[in-house]
Structures are given as structure tokens and as C-alpha cells.
Coordinates of C-alpha atoms in Angstrom, one line a residue:
M1 CA 218.5 21.5 -263.9
F2 CA 217.4 25.2 -264.1
K3 CA 215.0 26.2 -261.4
F4 CA 212.8 29.3 -261.9
S5 CA 213.0 31.9 -259.2
L6 CA 211.5 35.3 -259.0
H7 CA 214.7 36.5 -257.3
H8 CA 216.5 36.1 -260.7
L9 CA 214.1 38.6 -262.5
K10 CA 215.0 42.2 -262.7
L11 CA 212.6 44.8 -261.2
R12 CA 211.2 45.9 -264.5
N13 CA 210.5 42.3 -265.6
K14 CA 208.9 41.6 -262.2
L15 CA 206.5 44.6 -262.7
V16 CA 205.6 43.4 -266.2
F17 CA 205.2 39.8 -264.9
I18 CA 202.8 41.0 -262.2
Y19 CA 200.8 42.9 -264.7
I20 CA 200.6 40.0 -267.2
V21 CA 199.7 37.4 -264.6
C22 CA 197.4 39.5 -262.4
V23 CA 195.7 41.9 -264.9
F24 CA 196.3 41.1 -268.6
I25 CA 195.7 37.3 -268.6
P26 CA 192.5 37.5 -266.4
I27 CA 191.1 40.3 -268.6
V28 CA 191.8 38.3 -271.8
L29 CA 190.4 35.1 -270.4
T30 CA 187.3 36.9 -269.1
N31 CA 186.7 38.5 -272.6
I32 CA 187.2 35.2 -274.3
M33 CA 184.8 33.4 -272.0
F34 CA 182.3 36.3 -272.4
Y35 CA 182.7 36.2 -276.2
N36 CA 182.2 32.4 -276.3
V37 CA 179.1 32.6 -274.0
M38 CA 177.6 35.4 -276.0
T39 CA 178.3 33.6 -279.3
T40 CA 176.6 30.5 -278.0
K41 CA 173.6 32.4 -276.7
I42 CA 173.2 34.4 -279.9
K43 CA 173.6 31.3 -282.0
N44 CA 171.0 29.5 -280.0
Q45 CA 168.7 32.5 -280.1
K46 CA 169.1 32.8 -283.9
K47 CA 168.4 29.1 -284.3
A48 CA 165.3 29.4 -282.1
D49 CA 164.2 32.4 -284.1
A50 CA 164.8 30.5 -287.3
E51 CA 162.8 27.6 -286.1
L52 CA 160.0 29.9 -285.2
A53 CA 160.2 31.6 -288.6
I54 CA 160.1 28.2 -290.4
T55 CA 157.2 27.1 -288.3
Q56 CA 155.3 30.3 -289.1
M57 CA 156.2 30.0 -292.8
K58 CA 155.1 26.4 -292.8
K59 CA 151.8 27.5 -291.3
E60 CA 151.2 30.3 -293.7
L61 CA 152.1 28.2 -296.7
G62 CA 149.9 25.4 -295.4
V63 CA 147.0 27.9 -295.1
A64 CA 147.4 29.0 -298.8
I65 CA 147.5 25.3 -299.9
D66 CA 144.6 24.5 -297.7
D67 CA 142.5 27.3 -299.2
A68 CA 143.4 26.0 -302.7
A69 CA 142.6 22.5 -301.7
G70 CA 139.3 23.6 -300.2
I71 CA 138.2 25.1 -303.4
T72 CA 139.2 22.1 -305.4
Y73 CA 137.2 19.9 -303.0
L74 CA 134.1 22.1 -303.4
Y75 CA 134.4 22.0 -307.2
S76 CA 134.8 18.2 -307.1
I77 CA 131.5 17.7 -305.2
D78 CA 129.4 20.4 -306.8
K79 CA 126.6 18.5 -308.6
S80 CA 125.7 21.4 -310.9
L81 CA 129.2 21.7 -312.1
I82 CA 129.5 17.9 -312.6
H83 CA 126.2 18.0 -314.5
H84 CA 127.5 20.9 -316.6
L85 CA 130.7 19.1 -317.5
N86 CA 129.0 15.7 -318.3
T87 CA 126.2 17.1 -320.5
E88 CA 126.5 16.7 -324.3
Y89 CA 125.6 20.1 -325.8
K90 CA 124.0 20.1 -329.2
T91 CA 124.0 23.9 -329.7
Y92 CA 126.1 26.8 -328.6
D93 CA 123.2 28.5 -327.0
Q94 CA 122.5 25.5 -324.9
Y95 CA 126.1 25.5 -323.5
I96 CA 126.0 29.2 -322.8
E97 CA 122.8 28.9 -321.0
S98 CA 124.2 26.0 -318.8
L99 CA 127.4 27.9 -318.2
A100 CA 125.5 31.0 -317.0
A101 CA 123.6 28.8 -314.6
I102 CA 126.8 27.8 -312.8
S103 CA 128.8 31.1 -313.1
N104 CA 128.5 31.8 -309.4
I105 CA 130.7 28.8 -308.7
F106 CA 133.8 30.5 -310.0
N107 CA 133.4 33.5 -307.6
R108 CA 134.8 31.3 -304.9
S109 CA 138.3 31.4 -306.4
D110 CA 138.1 35.1 -307.1
K111 CA 137.8 35.9 -303.4
E112 CA 141.3 34.3 -302.8
Y113 CA 142.9 36.3 -305.6
K114 CA 145.9 37.3 -303.4
M115 CA 147.0 33.7 -302.7
L116 CA 145.8 32.1 -306.0
S117 CA 147.1 32.8 -309.5
S118 CA 144.5 30.8 -311.5
A119 CA 141.8 28.1 -311.2
V120 CA 141.2 26.1 -314.4
I121 CA 138.8 23.2 -315.0
M122 CA 139.9 20.8 -317.7
S123 CA 137.5 18.4 -319.5
D124 CA 137.6 16.1 -322.4
N125 CA 133.9 16.6 -323.2
P126 CA 134.0 17.5 -326.9
T127 CA 130.8 19.6 -326.7
I128 CA 132.2 22.0 -324.1
L129 CA 133.4 25.3 -325.5
V130 CA 136.6 26.9 -324.2
S131 CA 136.0 29.7 -321.8
G132 CA 138.1 31.6 -319.2
D133 CA 137.7 29.0 -316.5
I134 CA 137.0 25.8 -318.5
V135 CA 139.5 24.5 -321.1
K136 CA 139.8 21.4 -323.2
L137 CA 141.7 18.4 -321.7
D138 CA 143.7 17.6 -324.8
D139 CA 146.8 15.5 -325.5
A140 CA 149.2 18.3 -324.8
I141 CA 147.8 18.6 -321.2
R142 CA 147.9 14.8 -320.8
A143 CA 151.6 14.9 -321.8
S144 CA 152.4 17.3 -319.0
D145 CA 154.3 16.2 -315.9
W146 CA 151.6 17.0 -313.4
Y147 CA 149.1 15.0 -315.4
Q148 CA 151.3 11.9 -315.3
H149 CA 151.2 12.1 -311.5
V150 CA 147.5 12.7 -311.1
R151 CA 146.3 10.3 -313.8
D152 CA 146.1 7.3 -311.5
Y153 CA 145.5 9.3 -308.4
S154 CA 142.2 8.9 -306.5
N155 CA 139.8 11.8 -306.6
T156 CA 139.1 11.6 -302.8
Y157 CA 141.9 14.1 -301.9
P158 CA 143.6 16.9 -303.8
F159 CA 147.1 16.3 -305.3
L160 CA 149.9 18.8 -304.5
H161 CA 152.2 19.4 -307.4
V162 CA 155.2 21.7 -307.0
T163 CA 157.7 22.9 -309.7
P164 CA 160.3 25.6 -309.6
E165 CA 157.8 27.9 -311.2
N166 CA 154.4 26.9 -309.7
I167 CA 152.8 25.3 -306.8
S168 CA 149.5 23.7 -307.8
V169 CA 146.7 21.8 -306.2
I170 CA 145.0 19.4 -308.5
Q171 CA 141.9 17.2 -308.1
K172 CA 139.7 15.1 -310.3
I173 CA 136.0 16.0 -310.5
A174 CA 133.9 12.9 -309.7
D175 CA 135.0 9.4 -310.7
Q176 CA 135.8 8.6 -314.3
R177 CA 134.4 5.1 -313.8
D178 CA 130.9 6.6 -313.2
Q179 CA 131.0 9.1 -316.1
A180 CA 131.8 9.2 -319.7
Y181 CA 134.2 12.1 -319.5
E182 CA 137.3 13.0 -317.5
H183 CA 137.4 16.3 -315.6
I184 CA 140.3 17.8 -313.6
I185 CA 140.5 21.1 -311.7
K186 CA 143.9 22.7 -311.3
I187 CA 144.5 25.7 -309.0
D188 CA 147.9 27.5 -309.1
L189 CA 149.1 29.5 -306.2
N190 CA 150.2 33.1 -306.6
M191 CA 154.0 32.7 -306.7
E192 CA 154.6 36.3 -306.1
Y193 CA 152.6 36.0 -302.9
I194 CA 154.6 32.9 -301.9
A195 CA 157.9 34.7 -302.6
Q196 CA 156.7 37.7 -300.6
L197 CA 155.6 35.4 -297.8
I198 CA 159.1 33.9 -297.7
A199 CA 160.9 37.2 -298.1
L200 CA 158.9 38.9 -295.2
S201 CA 159.7 36.0 -292.8
S202 CA 162.5 36.5 -290.3
F203 CA 164.4 33.5 -291.6
E204 CA 167.9 34.5 -292.8
G205 CA 168.6 31.7 -295.2
D206 CA 167.6 29.6 -298.2
I207 CA 164.2 27.9 -298.3
Y208 CA 163.5 24.6 -300.1
I209 CA 160.3 22.5 -300.5
L210 CA 160.9 18.8 -300.5
D211 CA 158.5 16.1 -301.7
P212 CA 157.9 12.9 -299.7
S213 CA 160.9 11.3 -301.5
N214 CA 163.2 14.2 -300.3
Q215 CA 163.6 15.6 -303.8
V216 CA 163.8 19.4 -304.1
R217 CA 160.8 20.8 -305.9
Y218 CA 161.1 24.5 -305.1
S219 CA 163.8 26.8 -303.8
H220 CA 163.9 30.4 -302.7
L221 CA 167.5 31.7 -302.1
V222 CA 168.4 34.2 -299.6
N223 CA 169.1 36.7 -302.3
G224 CA 165.3 36.6 -303.3
Q225 CA 165.7 34.5 -306.4
L226 CA 163.2 31.7 -307.1
G227 CA 164.7 28.3 -307.8
D228 CA 166.9 29.3 -310.7
Q229 CA 169.2 26.4 -310.1
L230 CA 166.4 23.8 -310.6
A231 CA 166.4 22.7 -314.2
A232 CA 163.0 21.5 -315.5
G233 CA 162.6 17.8 -315.1
D234 CA 165.9 17.3 -313.2
K235 CA 165.8 15.3 -309.9
W236 CA 167.6 17.0 -307.2
T237 CA 167.8 15.4 -303.7
V238 CA 168.3 17.1 -300.4
N239 CA 171.9 15.7 -300.2
E240 CA 172.8 17.7 -303.3
I241 CA 171.8 21.0 -301.8
K242 CA 174.8 23.3 -301.6
K243 CA 175.4 24.2 -298.0
P244 CA 177.8 26.7 -296.5
D245 CA 180.9 25.7 -294.5
E246 CA 179.1 26.1 -291.2
P247 CA 175.4 25.4 -292.0
I248 CA 172.4 25.5 -289.6
V249 CA 169.6 23.3 -291.0
I250 CA 166.0 23.5 -289.9
Q251 CA 163.3 21.3 -291.4
K252 CA 159.6 21.1 -290.6
Q253 CA 157.5 18.3 -292.1
Y254 CA 153.7 18.4 -292.8
Q255 CA 152.0 15.5 -291.1
D256 CA 148.4 16.6 -290.5
R257 CA 147.1 16.7 -294.0
R258 CA 146.9 13.7 -296.4
Y259 CA 147.6 15.6 -299.6
M260 CA 150.6 17.3 -297.9
E261 CA 151.8 14.2 -296.0
G262 CA 155.6 13.8 -296.1
W263 CA 156.2 17.3 -297.7
T264 CA 159.0 19.2 -295.9
L265 CA 159.9 22.8 -295.6
Y266 CA 163.7 22.8 -295.5
G267 CA 165.7 25.8 -294.4
V268 CA 169.5 26.3 -294.6
M269 CA 171.3 29.2 -292.8
D270 CA 175.0 30.2 -292.9
E271 CA 176.3 30.4 -289.3
K272 CA 179.1 32.7 -290.4
K273 CA 176.6 35.3 -291.7
I274 CA 174.3 35.3 -288.8
L275 CA 177.2 35.5 -286.3
Y276 CA 179.1 38.0 -288.4
E277 CA 178.6 40.9 -286.1
V278 CA 179.4 38.8 -283.1
R279 CA 182.7 37.6 -284.6
Q280 CA 183.5 41.1 -285.6
S281 CA 183.4 41.9 -281.9
G282 CA 186.0 39.2 -281.5
Q283 CA 188.4 41.3 -283.5
F284 CA 187.6 44.2 -281.2
I285 CA 188.5 42.0 -278.2
L286 CA 191.8 41.2 -279.9
W287 CA 192.6 44.8 -280.5
F288 CA 191.5 45.7 -277.0
A289 CA 193.8 43.1 -275.6
I290 CA 196.7 44.4 -277.6
I291 CA 196.1 48.0 -276.5
N292 CA 195.5 46.8 -273.0
F293 CA 198.9 45.1 -273.0
L294 CA 201.0 47.7 -274.8
V295 CA 199.8 50.8 -273.0
P296 CA 200.3 49.5 -269.4
T297 CA 203.6 47.9 -270.4
L298 CA 204.9 51.3 -271.7
I299 CA 203.7 53.0 -268.5
I300 CA 205.4 50.3 -266.3
I301 CA 208.6 50.7 -268.3
M302 CA 208.5 54.5 -267.8
V303 CA 207.8 54.2 -264.1
S304 CA 210.3 51.4 -263.5
R305 CA 213.0 53.3 -265.3
S306 CA 213.1 55.9 -262.6
I307 CA 213.5 53.0 -260.1
H308 CA 215.8 50.8 -262.1
T309 CA 218.4 53.5 -263.0
R310 CA 218.8 54.7 -259.5
I311 CA 219.0 51.2 -258.0
K312 CA 221.6 50.4 -260.7
D313 CA 223.6 53.5 -259.7
I314 CA 223.5 52.4 -256.1
L315 CA 224.7 48.9 -257.1
V316 CA 227.6 50.3 -259.1
H317 CA 228.8 52.3 -256.1
M318 CA 228.4 49.2 -253.9
K319 CA 230.6 47.2 -256.3
S320 CA 233.2 50.0 -256.3
V321 CA 233.5 49.5 -252.5
R322 CA 234.6 46.0 -253.2
N323 CA 237.5 47.4 -255.3
K324 CA 238.4 49.8 -252.4
T325 CA 236.9 52.8 -254.2
I326 CA 234.5 54.4 -251.9
G327 CA 232.4 57.1 -253.6
R328 CA 229.2 59.1 -253.0
I329 CA 225.9 58.5 -254.7
P330 CA 224.4 61.7 -256.3
Y331 CA 221.4 62.7 -254.2
N332 CA 218.7 65.0 -255.5
R333 CA 216.5 65.0 -252.4
E334 CA 214.2 62.2 -253.6
R335 CA 211.6 61.3 -251.0
D336 CA 211.0 57.6 -251.9
E337 CA 212.7 54.5 -250.5
I338 CA 215.5 54.6 -253.1
G339 CA 216.4 58.1 -252.1
E340 CA 216.5 57.1 -248.5
L341 CA 218.7 54.1 -249.4
A342 CA 221.1 56.5 -251.2
V343 CA 221.3 58.7 -248.2
E344 CA 222.1 55.7 -245.9
F345 CA 224.7 54.4 -248.4
N346 CA 226.5 57.8 -248.4
R347 CA 226.5 57.7 -244.6
M348 CA 227.8 54.1 -244.6
S349 CA 230.6 55.1 -247.1
E350 CA 231.6 58.0 -244.8
R351 CA 231.8 55.7 -241.8
I352 CA 233.8 53.1 -243.8
E353 CA 236.3 55.7 -244.7
N354 CA 236.7 56.7 -241.1
L355 CA 237.1 53.1 -240.0
I356 CA 239.7 52.5 -242.7
N357 CA 241.7 55.5 -241.5
D358 CA 241.3 54.8 -237.8
V359 CA 241.4 51.0 -237.6
Y360 CA 242.3 49.2 -240.8
V361 CA 245.7 50.8 -241.3
A362 CA 246.7 50.1 -237.7
D363 CA 245.4 46.5 -238.0
I364 CA 247.5 46.0 -241.2
Q365 CA 250.6 47.2 -239.4
K366 CA 249.9 44.8 -236.5
K367 CA 249.4 41.9 -238.9
E368 CA 252.6 42.6 -240.7
L369 CA 254.5 42.6 -237.4
E370 CA 253.0 39.3 -236.4
I371 CA 254.0 37.8 -239.8
R372 CA 257.6 39.0 -239.3
Q373 CA 257.6 37.4 -235.8
R374 CA 256.3 34.1 -237.2
Q375 CA 258.9 34.1 -240.0
A376 CA 261.6 34.8 -237.4
Q377 CA 260.4 32.0 -235.2
L378 CA 260.2 29.6 -238.2
H379 CA 263.7 30.5 -239.2
A380 CA 264.9 29.9 -235.7
L381 CA 263.2 26.5 -235.6
H382 CA 264.9 25.5 -238.8
S383 CA 268.3 26.6 -237.6
Q384 CA 267.8 24.7 -234.3
I385 CA 266.8 21.4 -235.8
N386 CA 269.6 20.8 -238.2
P387 CA 272.6 20.5 -235.8
H388 CA 270.5 18.5 -233.3
F389 CA 270.5 15.3 -235.3
L390 CA 274.1 15.7 -236.3
F391 CA 275.1 15.7 -232.7
N392 CA 273.0 12.6 -231.9
A393 CA 274.6 10.8 -234.9
L394 CA 278.1 11.7 -233.7
E395 CA 277.3 10.6 -230.2
T396 CA 276.1 7.2 -231.6
V397 CA 279.3 6.7 -233.5
R398 CA 281.4 7.7 -230.5
M399 CA 279.7 5.2 -228.2
R400 CA 279.9 2.4 -230.7
S401 CA 283.6 3.0 -231.4
L402 CA 284.4 2.8 -227.7
M403 CA 282.6 -0.5 -227.4
K404 CA 283.8 -2.4 -230.5
G405 CA 286.7 -0.6 -232.0
E406 CA 286.7 0.9 -235.4
A407 CA 286.1 -2.0 -237.8
E408 CA 282.3 -1.7 -238.0
T409 CA 282.1 2.1 -238.0
A410 CA 282.7 2.5 -241.8
N411 CA 279.0 2.1 -242.8
T412 CA 277.9 4.4 -239.9
I413 CA 280.3 7.1 -241.0
H414 CA 279.1 6.8 -244.6
N415 CA 275.5 7.3 -243.5
M416 CA 276.5 10.2 -241.3
A417 CA 278.3 11.8 -244.2
K418 CA 275.1 11.6 -246.2
I419 CA 273.2 13.3 -243.4
F420 CA 275.9 16.0 -243.3
R421 CA 275.6 16.6 -247.1
K422 CA 271.8 16.8 -247.1
S423 CA 271.8 19.2 -244.1
I424 CA 274.3 21.4 -245.9
A425 CA 272.6 21.1 -249.3
W426 CA 269.0 21.8 -248.1
K427 CA 268.8 25.5 -248.5
R428 CA 265.0 25.5 -249.1
S429 CA 262.2 25.1 -246.5
F430 CA 260.5 22.4 -248.6
V431 CA 261.9 19.1 -249.9
T432 CA 260.4 16.1 -251.7
I433 CA 259.2 13.1 -249.9
R434 CA 261.9 11.1 -251.7
D435 CA 264.7 13.3 -250.2
E436 CA 263.1 13.1 -246.8
L437 CA 262.9 9.3 -246.9
E438 CA 266.6 9.0 -248.0
L439 CA 267.6 11.1 -244.9
I440 CA 265.4 8.9 -242.7
E441 CA 266.9 5.7 -244.1
S442 CA 270.4 7.0 -243.4
F443 CA 269.4 7.8 -239.9
L444 CA 267.9 4.4 -239.3
E445 CA 271.0 2.6 -240.6
I446 CA 273.0 4.5 -238.1
Q447 CA 270.5 3.5 -235.4
K448 CA 270.8 -0.2 -236.5
Y449 CA 274.6 0.2 -236.0
R450 CA 273.9 1.5 -232.5
F451 CA 271.3 -1.2 -231.5
D452 CA 273.0 -4.0 -233.4
N453 CA 270.3 -6.5 -234.5
K454 CA 267.7 -5.2 -232.0
L455 CA 266.2 -2.7 -234.6
Q456 CA 264.4 -3.5 -237.8
F457 CA 262.5 -1.0 -240.0
Q458 CA 260.2 -1.0 -243.1
I459 CA 259.3 1.9 -245.4
A460 CA 256.3 1.7 -247.7
V461 CA 255.3 4.7 -249.9
E462 CA 253.1 5.2 -253.0
Q463 CA 255.3 5.9 -255.9
S464 CA 253.1 8.7 -257.1
L465 CA 253.7 10.7 -253.9
L466 CA 257.5 10.7 -254.0
E467 CA 257.8 14.0 -255.8
Y468 CA 255.4 15.9 -253.5
E469 CA 257.0 18.5 -251.3
I470 CA 256.8 18.7 -247.6
P471 CA 258.6 20.9 -245.0
K472 CA 262.1 19.6 -244.6
M473 CA 262.8 17.2 -241.6
T474 CA 259.1 16.8 -241.0
L475 CA 259.3 13.0 -240.4
L476 CA 262.7 12.6 -238.9
P477 CA 261.9 13.8 -235.4
F478 CA 259.1 11.2 -235.1
V479 CA 261.3 8.4 -236.4
E480 CA 264.1 9.5 -234.0
N481 CA 261.5 9.5 -231.1
A482 CA 260.4 6.0 -232.1
S483 CA 264.0 4.6 -232.2
I484 CA 265.2 6.2 -229.0
H485 CA 262.1 6.1 -226.7
G486 CA 260.5 3.1 -228.3
V487 CA 263.1 0.6 -229.4
E488 CA 265.6 1.4 -226.8
S489 CA 263.2 0.6 -224.0
S490 CA 261.9 -2.5 -225.7
P491 CA 263.4 -5.8 -224.3
G492 CA 263.0 -7.6 -227.7
I493 CA 263.5 -6.7 -231.3
G494 CA 262.1 -3.2 -232.1
F495 CA 260.1 -2.7 -235.3
I496 CA 259.6 0.8 -236.9
T497 CA 257.2 1.1 -239.9
I498 CA 256.7 4.1 -242.0
Q499 CA 253.7 4.2 -244.5
I500 CA 252.9 7.0 -246.8
G501 CA 249.7 7.0 -249.0
Q502 CA 246.7 9.1 -250.0
D503 CA 243.5 9.5 -248.0
K504 CA 240.5 11.7 -249.2
G505 CA 242.7 14.0 -251.2
R506 CA 245.5 14.4 -248.6
I507 CA 248.9 12.8 -247.8
L508 CA 248.6 10.3 -245.0
V509 CA 251.8 9.5 -243.1
V510 CA 251.8 6.6 -240.4
I511 CA 254.8 6.1 -238.2
A512 CA 254.5 3.1 -235.8
D513 CA 256.8 1.3 -233.3
N514 CA 256.3 -1.7 -231.0
G515 CA 258.1 -0.1 -228.1
G516 CA 257.0 0.6 -224.5
G517 CA 254.3 3.1 -225.5
M518 CA 252.6 5.4 -223.1
G519 CA 249.7 5.3 -220.6
E520 CA 246.6 7.5 -220.9
E521 CA 248.0 10.0 -218.3
K522 CA 251.3 10.3 -220.1
L523 CA 249.6 10.7 -223.5
E524 CA 247.3 13.4 -222.1
E525 CA 250.3 15.3 -220.8
L526 CA 252.0 15.1 -224.2
H527 CA 248.8 16.4 -225.9
Q528 CA 248.7 19.3 -223.5
Y529 CA 252.3 20.1 -224.1
F530 CA 251.8 20.2 -227.8
S531 CA 248.7 22.5 -227.5
E532 CA 250.5 25.1 -225.3
D533 CA 251.2 28.3 -227.3
V534 CA 254.5 29.2 -225.6
T535 CA 257.8 30.2 -226.9
M536 CA 259.9 27.2 -228.0
G537 CA 263.1 28.3 -226.6
D538 CA 266.0 26.0 -227.4
S539 CA 263.9 22.7 -227.2
V540 CA 263.6 20.6 -230.3
G541 CA 261.6 17.5 -231.3
M542 CA 258.1 16.6 -232.2
K543 CA 256.6 19.9 -230.9
N544 CA 259.1 21.7 -233.1
V545 CA 257.7 19.8 -236.2
L546 CA 254.1 20.2 -235.2
T547 CA 254.6 24.0 -234.8
R548 CA 256.2 24.3 -238.2
L549 CA 253.4 22.3 -239.8
K550 CA 250.7 24.5 -238.3
L551 CA 252.5 27.6 -239.5
C552 CA 252.8 26.2 -243.0
Y553 CA 249.4 24.6 -243.4
G554 CA 247.1 26.1 -240.8
N555 CA 243.8 24.2 -240.5
S556 CA 244.7 22.0 -243.5
F557 CA 247.0 19.9 -241.3
D558 CA 246.0 17.6 -238.4
Y559 CA 247.6 14.7 -236.5
T560 CA 246.6 11.9 -234.1
I561 CA 248.7 9.9 -231.6
D562 CA 247.6 6.5 -230.5
S563 CA 249.7 4.8 -227.8
H564 CA 249.2 2.2 -225.1
A565 CA 251.6 1.1 -222.4
G566 CA 253.5 -2.0 -223.5
K567 CA 252.0 -1.9 -227.0
G568 CA 253.9 0.8 -228.8
T569 CA 253.0 4.1 -230.4
R570 CA 251.3 5.0 -233.7
I571 CA 251.4 8.6 -235.1
M572 CA 249.3 9.7 -238.1
L573 CA 250.0 13.0 -240.0
R574 CA 247.6 14.3 -242.6
L575 CA 249.1 16.9 -244.9
P576 CA 247.5 18.7 -248.0
M577 CA 248.8 17.5 -251.4
G578 CA 251.1 20.3 -252.5
H579 CA 253.0 22.5 -250.0
A580 CA 251.4 25.6 -248.5
N581 CA 252.5 29.1 -249.4
H582 CA 255.9 29.9 -248.0

């Protein structure tokens, strides 16, 4: 699995990585956090300002309605007005004289001309003449929407009636049950004043007036229009109000006046609009982050280029040294660390050249001489070992012939001939395990002839290893040593076993006998003799083989000898699979 490491990054990428992690990301995160905090604070402040504006608007609108309600209440309890409206006039002059007597009553509404549009008294007294402030209560008025609401309404409190065009305060004058005629006063608020009141408020949204059943009665849109979307007579609930995608809703309900009980001032703002400037600053943060990333990155690339190119030049010259090409780095007297590194590299290159000329060439010559000496020694060992076994085999045949005559020597001579042929045919230094075992088997057959039935042997080998090559006559000296020094000194039947197999990727050869064996002291002397690095001279045997194997395989070869007095000897050789270079 891939493991991230800063050591794998190039210098330029490391500088960019440091800037991104330590500068760019913290700045961006700080700006984002600041933007979110400021957006939340501004949103909360705008919402608080909007609630304050709605509260103030509610108060001012309530004052206007209270003033109108106060006038209607005064009219409703004025005895002179009630008497005037209930009197049956017989002549015109009589009505004019009565109207003149109460004319000062209507001055009350004239003082509130800014907030009020009109104050009209309606009466169904047929003897009353129509004037500016008093009109006939006819069937057309009774068919109106507001009259249907106020018809069964008590005269104790005024009645608030709101339409898309008007806001009216209506109240009956006296009780119809105590008089013959019905009288109603209706005061309309000045809608221009109401629109101006809403427009001058700091609320940045649409205003709606809801009745106690949450139906929209009046609306003032943010663009200054007055309730154009309310069709006359249509019922429009608060749930049907069109709201923006991110609305801020503020509603204030009247609860302290009976005639306004349950009426609600309902405001809707668009969060996107009130936070438009703040969100515009978010784009500025984005552009600032892009600029803040690109400009320092370009600067880092420019600065790192002067570092990267010179380090790369040093690296190229260092790699050329590996190819035995030693050059000099161009040096322009730079004073930074890379310039000092180039100077030191040039000095090192000069010293390497001197060392090569003074030491390396001489060392090569010495190595070549040692190799020639080892090859000569190896050739001498090969030439020594071949006749040695031939002479032993001939001596065995000679001794047996003297003892028994010539009848049983045929097989021995045949095996001896095989040994002669292989010795003459083996021109190479390495032979297959199969050929080596055939030579050993011929040798052991001759030894059986020598010892009669006193010698028995067994050879076991993995078939897959038969074609692997080993130095020729690697195993024969150990087998010879087992037969002569092991079996010959044994009072009983001597057994020699040869096993060849694989162990941890190497060829394992085990040669064992049940002869007299060796004590610890004798075994220690044998190991010391094998480890001595002395000239072989004319001696042959196991040391000859071990020396050849070390020359061929080096540290890839090892051996162990296990022997106990009276219990035989066991030798294990471990060879690499496949012969060494030769």
C-alpha cells in the first residue's frame, strides 16, 4: 500500500505544499468563518431592525385607528347628535336649524385630516336631508360588504373594516331597539397617509394586514403598490401569500383593543435582498482567495526554479560519476548553499580523479594478479585429483588379484574402466549430479570388491536435481574417506548412505557412514586443518574439495561435519542451485 512521504516530493512541490497548508488554507478558512459570522450577525441585526420597524408601524397604525375609533365613540354617545338624527322634521328650515345647532360636532374629525379621509353619518330617517357629513342609509349601502359585517354588531365598540382600498372604523349610534331609526357612523382612514407611514418605515419587505381569521385584507408591496393582487371579494389566507425562496417573516398581533383583537400586522422580507451586499462580499473573498493563491504560487515557482535547476545540474553530474564520467559543475560564484555544494562537489571530483589514478589502477592490477593465481591453483587442484583415485582403484585390483586369483576381477576392471573413461572425458570443470553419482557408484562397486560383503551403500536423490551442475569430483573424496577410514576400521558391516535433496532453495548433500568416527579433539583438529589458508602442495582429499567449492561459490557454500567416536561420521554440504561463475 502506498505510504505518503514528504521525501518523495520535489523541492518546488514542497514549497507550494508549505504555502497551501500554512498560509492559503488558514487564510481561506479564516475568511469563510469571518464571512459566516458577519452574515449571521447582519441577518440577526436586520431581523431585529425589521421587528422594531414592524412594532413601530403597528403602534403608528394603531394610533390612527384609535383616533378614528375615538371619534366614532364620541359621535355614538353625543345626545344632541342622537336627538338630531331621531327627530322627524316637518320643514326644511326646521332641519337646517337643527343641523346648525350641532355643526360644531363635525369639527372633531376635521382636526385629524392627515390621518382621516372622511367621516360620514348614515341614517334611514326619511326626514333628514343629505348634507356633506350626513347621508341617507339606503338599500345600496345596506348591500355593501361592510354593512353585512356591522349589521348584527353591538354598538358598544367600533368595528374595524379593512379592504384593499380602505381602512374604516364603523360604529352604530345608539341602540336600534330604543329608537325608531338606524344610524351608523363610518370613518375612513387616509390611505395615502397609511401608505406613506409604511413607506417611511425601515422595514424592507411586504406588509399585510390580517383579520382574526388570518385572511389577508390589505397589502403593501415593497415596490410601493397598494394591494393590487387582492381582488374585491376574494378570500386570501396567509398561507397563500407569495413568499421568496428564503423568507424572513415577522408578525405582530393586536391584543390590547377589543375592536382590533386578533388583527395582525404581517411582514415578509427576502433574505437574499437584505443580505445581497454581504453575499457580494463573498465573491470578493473568492476572488481574493484565487489571487492569494496564484500570485504567491508564481513567485514560489520563480524562486524555486533558481534552486531546482542548479540542484538538478548537481544531480546529473553525480549520476555521471556512477558511469565513470567525472565532470565539473559550472560555478558562477553563487553565495548560497547550492553554490557552496557545487564547489564542494568539484573538489570531491578532483580528489576522486586523483584517487583513481593513484590507487584504483594499482588495485585493479593487484586483483587481476590474485585472480590469475587462484585460477592457476584451481587448475592445479583439478590436475592433482584425477590420477589420485585411479591409483587407488588400481591398488585395490592388485591386492584382490593377489589374494583370490583373477576370476572375480572382471567386474572390478569394468568399473575401473568406467572411471578411466569419465576421467578422460571430463574436460569441463562442472558436471551434472547424474554423472557424479555414476562415478561414485563405480567407485563403490570397486570398494565392495575390495571389502567383499563388508560394505553396503545406498544412494537417494531427488530426480529434479539430477541435471544440476556441480564442480566435478565434489562428492567422491568424501565417499572415498567414508569407505577407507570408516568402513575399513569397522568390525561389522559398513553402511554408506548418500542423500541429495533441496533445503531452502539450496542443494543439500548428506554423506554418512557407520564407521569408527572421531572424537571431539580429532574433529577440532580436522576443522582447524580445513580452515588454514595455506598452500595445498601435493596433498589431496576433502580439503582439496572444500577449497575448490569456496573458490567456486564463495559465501554461498557451507558445510558441517558431525562425528562421534564409535558412531560414524555425517557430512552435510549446502550448494547453491546452479553452478557459480567459472
